[in-house]
Tab-separated table of C-alpha atoms in Angstrom:
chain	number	residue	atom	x	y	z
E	102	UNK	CA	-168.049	-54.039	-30.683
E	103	UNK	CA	-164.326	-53.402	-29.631
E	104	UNK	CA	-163.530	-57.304	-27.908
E	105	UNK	CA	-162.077	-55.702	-24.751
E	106	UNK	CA	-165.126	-53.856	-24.446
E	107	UNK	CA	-167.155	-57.137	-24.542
E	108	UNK	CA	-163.859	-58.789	-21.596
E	109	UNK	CA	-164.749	-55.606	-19.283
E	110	UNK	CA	-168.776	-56.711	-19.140
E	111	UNK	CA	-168.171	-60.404	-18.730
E	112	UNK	CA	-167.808	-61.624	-14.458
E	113	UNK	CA	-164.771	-62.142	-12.998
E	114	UNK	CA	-164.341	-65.463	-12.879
E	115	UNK	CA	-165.053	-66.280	-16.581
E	116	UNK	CA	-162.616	-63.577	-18.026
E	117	UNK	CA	-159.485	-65.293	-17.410
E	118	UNK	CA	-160.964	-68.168	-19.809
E	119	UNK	CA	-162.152	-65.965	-22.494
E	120	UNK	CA	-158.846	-64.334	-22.752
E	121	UNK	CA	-156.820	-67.692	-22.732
E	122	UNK	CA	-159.172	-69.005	-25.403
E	123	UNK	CA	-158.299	-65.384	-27.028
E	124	UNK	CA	-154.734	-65.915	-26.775
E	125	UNK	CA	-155.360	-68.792	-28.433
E	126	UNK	CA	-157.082	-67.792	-31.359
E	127	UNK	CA	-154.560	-64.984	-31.623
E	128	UNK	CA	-151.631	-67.728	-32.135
E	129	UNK	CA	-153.411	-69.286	-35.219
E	130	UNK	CA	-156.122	-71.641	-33.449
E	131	UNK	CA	-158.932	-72.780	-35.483
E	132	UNK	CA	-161.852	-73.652	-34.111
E	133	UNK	CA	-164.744	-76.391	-34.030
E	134	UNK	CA	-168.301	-75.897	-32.303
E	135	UNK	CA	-169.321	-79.413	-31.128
E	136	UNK	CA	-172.087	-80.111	-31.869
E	137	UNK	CA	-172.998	-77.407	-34.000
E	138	UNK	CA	-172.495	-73.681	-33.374
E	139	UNK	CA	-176.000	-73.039	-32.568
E	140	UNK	CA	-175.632	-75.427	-29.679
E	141	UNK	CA	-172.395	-75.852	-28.899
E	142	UNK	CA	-171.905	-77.939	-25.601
E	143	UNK	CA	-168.118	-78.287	-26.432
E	144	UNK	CA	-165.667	-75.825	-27.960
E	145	UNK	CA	-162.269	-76.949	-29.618
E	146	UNK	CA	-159.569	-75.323	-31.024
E	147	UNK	CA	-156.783	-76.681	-32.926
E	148	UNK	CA	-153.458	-75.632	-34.324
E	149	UNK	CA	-151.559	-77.617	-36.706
E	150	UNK	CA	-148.047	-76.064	-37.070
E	151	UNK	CA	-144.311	-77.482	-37.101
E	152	UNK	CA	-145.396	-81.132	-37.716
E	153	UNK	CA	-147.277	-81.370	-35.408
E	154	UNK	CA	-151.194	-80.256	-33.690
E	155	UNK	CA	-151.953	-78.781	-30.898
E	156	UNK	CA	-155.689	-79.292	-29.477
E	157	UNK	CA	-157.728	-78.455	-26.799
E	158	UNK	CA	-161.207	-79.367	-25.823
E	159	UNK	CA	-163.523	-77.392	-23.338
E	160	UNK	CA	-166.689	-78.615	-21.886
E	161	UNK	CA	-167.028	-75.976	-19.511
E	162	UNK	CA	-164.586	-73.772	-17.430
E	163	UNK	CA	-163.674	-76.218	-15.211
E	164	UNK	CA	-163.421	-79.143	-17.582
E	165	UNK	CA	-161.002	-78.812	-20.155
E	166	UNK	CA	-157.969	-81.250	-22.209
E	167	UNK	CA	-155.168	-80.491	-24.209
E	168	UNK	CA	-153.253	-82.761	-26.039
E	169	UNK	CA	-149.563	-82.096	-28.643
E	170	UNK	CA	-149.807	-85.210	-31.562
E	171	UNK	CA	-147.160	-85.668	-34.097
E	172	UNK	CA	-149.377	-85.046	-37.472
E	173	UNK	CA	-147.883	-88.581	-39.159
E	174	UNK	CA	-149.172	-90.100	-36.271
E	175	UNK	CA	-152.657	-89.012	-36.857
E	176	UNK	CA	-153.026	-91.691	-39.300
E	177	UNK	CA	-153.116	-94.735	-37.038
E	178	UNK	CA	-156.122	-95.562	-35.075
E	179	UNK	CA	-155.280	-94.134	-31.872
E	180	UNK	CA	-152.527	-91.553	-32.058
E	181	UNK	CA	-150.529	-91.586	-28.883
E	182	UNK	CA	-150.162	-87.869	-27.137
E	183	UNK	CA	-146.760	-86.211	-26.949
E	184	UNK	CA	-148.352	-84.339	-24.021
E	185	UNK	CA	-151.699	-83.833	-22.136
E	186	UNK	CA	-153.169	-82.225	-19.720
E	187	UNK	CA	-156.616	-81.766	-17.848
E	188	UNK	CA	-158.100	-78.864	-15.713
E	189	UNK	CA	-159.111	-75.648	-16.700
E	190	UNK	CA	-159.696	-73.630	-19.822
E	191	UNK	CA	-157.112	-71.413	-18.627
E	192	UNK	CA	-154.630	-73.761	-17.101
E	193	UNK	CA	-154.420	-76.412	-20.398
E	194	UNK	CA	-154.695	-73.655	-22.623
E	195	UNK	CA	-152.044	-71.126	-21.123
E	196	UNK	CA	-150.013	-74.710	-20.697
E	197	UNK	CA	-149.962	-75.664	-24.368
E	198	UNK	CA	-149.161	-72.894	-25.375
E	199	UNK	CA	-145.967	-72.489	-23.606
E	200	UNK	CA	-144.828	-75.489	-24.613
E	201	UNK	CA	-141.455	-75.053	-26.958
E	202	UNK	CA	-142.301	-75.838	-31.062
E	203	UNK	CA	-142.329	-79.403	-31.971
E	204	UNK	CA	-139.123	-80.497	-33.117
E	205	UNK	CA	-137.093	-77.758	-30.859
E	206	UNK	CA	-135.098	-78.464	-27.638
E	207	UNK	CA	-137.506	-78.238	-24.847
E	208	UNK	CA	-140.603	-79.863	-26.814
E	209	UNK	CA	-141.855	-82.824	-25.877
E	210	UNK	CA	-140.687	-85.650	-28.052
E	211	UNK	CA	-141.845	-89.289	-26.233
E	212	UNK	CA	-145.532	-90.783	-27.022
E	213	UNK	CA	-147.529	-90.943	-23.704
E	214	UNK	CA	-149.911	-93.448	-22.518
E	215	UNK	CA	-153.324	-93.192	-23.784
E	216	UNK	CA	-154.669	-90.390	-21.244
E	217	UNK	CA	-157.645	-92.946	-19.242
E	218	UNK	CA	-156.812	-95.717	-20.746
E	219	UNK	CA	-157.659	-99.438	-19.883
E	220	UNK	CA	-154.635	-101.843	-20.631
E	221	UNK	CA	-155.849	-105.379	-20.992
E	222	UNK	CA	-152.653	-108.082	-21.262
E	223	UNK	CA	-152.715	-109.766	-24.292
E	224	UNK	CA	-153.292	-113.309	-22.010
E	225	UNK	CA	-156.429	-112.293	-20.749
Protein backbone atom coordinates (compact mmCIF):
# COMPACT_ATOMS: atom_id res chain seq x y z
CA UNK A 1 0.00 0.00 0.00
CA UNK A 2 0.97 3.54 -1.38
CA UNK A 3 2.62 5.16 2.29
CA UNK A 4 0.53 8.35 1.92
CA UNK A 5 -2.36 6.25 1.67
CA UNK A 6 -1.47 4.56 5.02
CA UNK A 7 -0.55 8.94 6.52
CA UNK A 8 -4.30 9.82 5.33
CA UNK A 9 -5.89 6.81 7.74
CA UNK A 10 -3.66 7.44 10.71
CA UNK A 11 -5.36 10.44 13.53
CA UNK A 12 -4.33 13.69 13.53
CA UNK A 13 -2.24 14.01 16.12
CA UNK A 14 0.12 11.07 15.34
CA UNK A 15 0.73 12.07 11.60
CA UNK A 16 3.02 14.82 12.14
CA UNK A 17 5.38 12.07 13.91
CA UNK A 18 5.10 9.49 11.31
CA UNK A 19 6.07 11.89 8.68
CA UNK A 20 9.10 13.37 10.68
CA UNK A 21 10.25 9.82 11.36
CA UNK A 22 9.59 9.53 7.36
CA UNK A 23 11.65 12.41 6.62
CA UNK A 24 14.01 10.80 8.42
CA UNK A 25 14.30 7.62 6.88
CA UNK A 26 14.16 9.45 3.57
CA UNK A 27 17.64 11.29 4.51
CA UNK A 28 19.49 7.91 4.99
CA UNK A 29 18.34 6.91 8.70
CA UNK A 30 18.75 3.43 9.70
CA UNK A 31 16.86 2.06 12.09
CA UNK A 32 16.87 -0.17 15.40
CA UNK A 33 13.63 -1.77 17.07
CA UNK A 34 14.42 -1.88 20.84
CA UNK A 35 13.81 -4.49 22.06
CA UNK A 36 13.05 -6.49 19.22
CA UNK A 37 10.75 -5.61 16.30
CA UNK A 38 8.02 -7.76 17.42
CA UNK A 39 7.84 -5.68 20.55
CA UNK A 40 9.34 -2.71 20.08
CA UNK A 41 8.80 -0.26 23.12
CA UNK A 42 11.53 2.09 21.65
CA UNK A 43 12.34 3.04 18.06
CA UNK A 44 15.82 4.55 16.99
CA UNK A 45 17.17 5.75 14.04
CA UNK A 46 20.61 6.62 13.27
CA UNK A 47 22.63 8.29 10.57
CA UNK A 48 26.26 8.16 10.40
CA UNK A 49 27.44 10.65 7.70
CA UNK A 50 30.28 13.46 7.49
CA UNK A 51 32.21 12.14 10.56
CA UNK A 52 29.94 12.18 12.49
CA UNK A 53 26.15 10.32 13.79
CA UNK A 54 23.17 11.57 14.16
CA UNK A 55 20.61 9.62 16.57
CA UNK A 56 17.40 9.80 17.86
CA UNK A 57 15.48 7.74 20.31
CA UNK A 58 11.57 7.62 20.69
CA UNK A 59 9.71 6.10 23.49
CA UNK A 60 6.53 7.43 22.57
CA UNK A 61 5.27 10.70 20.85
CA UNK A 62 5.83 12.76 23.53
CA UNK A 63 9.12 11.36 24.72
CA UNK A 64 11.79 11.56 22.39
CA UNK A 65 16.09 12.50 22.33
CA UNK A 66 18.37 13.37 19.78
CA UNK A 67 21.83 13.61 20.09
CA UNK A 68 25.00 14.77 17.02
CA UNK A 69 28.48 12.63 18.29
CA UNK A 70 31.71 13.01 16.54
CA UNK A 71 32.23 9.16 15.28
CA UNK A 72 36.12 9.13 16.84
CA UNK A 73 34.56 9.97 19.86
CA UNK A 74 32.42 6.95 19.97
CA UNK A 75 35.28 5.03 21.15
CA UNK A 76 35.63 6.34 24.69
CA UNK A 77 33.31 5.28 27.35
CA UNK A 78 30.97 8.02 27.36
CA UNK A 79 31.04 10.07 24.19
CA UNK A 80 30.18 13.65 24.96
CA UNK A 81 27.14 15.14 22.61
CA UNK A 82 27.87 17.90 20.13
CA UNK A 83 24.13 18.62 20.53
CA UNK A 84 20.90 17.28 22.19
CA UNK A 85 17.70 17.75 22.53
CA UNK A 86 14.45 16.33 24.27
CA UNK A 87 10.66 16.64 23.43
CA UNK A 88 8.84 15.31 20.73
CA UNK A 89 9.26 12.90 17.87
CA UNK A 90 8.61 15.70 15.69
CA UNK A 91 10.37 18.52 17.40
CA UNK A 92 14.05 16.50 17.96
CA UNK A 93 13.65 14.92 14.80
CA UNK A 94 12.67 17.98 12.48
CA UNK A 95 15.59 19.72 14.85
CA UNK A 96 18.42 17.37 13.91
CA UNK A 97 17.84 17.40 10.91
CA UNK A 98 18.23 21.00 10.25
CA UNK A 99 21.20 21.15 11.81
CA UNK A 100 24.18 22.23 9.15
CA UNK A 101 26.70 18.92 8.21
CA UNK A 102 29.32 18.23 10.69
CA UNK A 103 32.37 19.92 9.90
CA UNK A 104 30.47 22.99 7.98
CA UNK A 105 29.98 26.57 9.31
CA UNK A 106 26.86 26.53 11.28
CA UNK A 107 27.36 22.86 12.82
CA UNK A 108 27.85 22.43 16.10
CA UNK A 109 31.45 21.85 16.97
CA UNK A 110 31.85 22.05 21.18
CA UNK A 111 31.24 18.68 23.36
CA UNK A 112 28.24 19.29 25.73
CA UNK A 113 27.71 18.17 29.17
CA UNK A 114 26.51 14.75 29.61
CA UNK A 115 22.60 15.42 29.00
CA UNK A 116 21.29 14.37 33.07
CA UNK A 117 24.27 13.97 34.32
CA UNK A 118 25.46 13.79 38.04
CA UNK A 119 28.94 15.56 38.56
CA UNK A 120 30.58 14.32 41.70
CA UNK A 121 34.03 16.52 42.61
CA UNK A 122 36.83 14.48 42.60
CA UNK A 123 37.20 15.42 46.74
CA UNK A 124 34.16 13.86 47.62
Amino acid sequence: MNSSLLLAKLPDWLRPHIEAIEDSRRAGFVFVYLPSLANMSTLQGILKVNGAMDVYSAASTSDAVAARYRLEDLETGRPRPLWHAHGSVTDVVRELMQLPPHGSKGAPSLTLPLPGGLWVPPFA
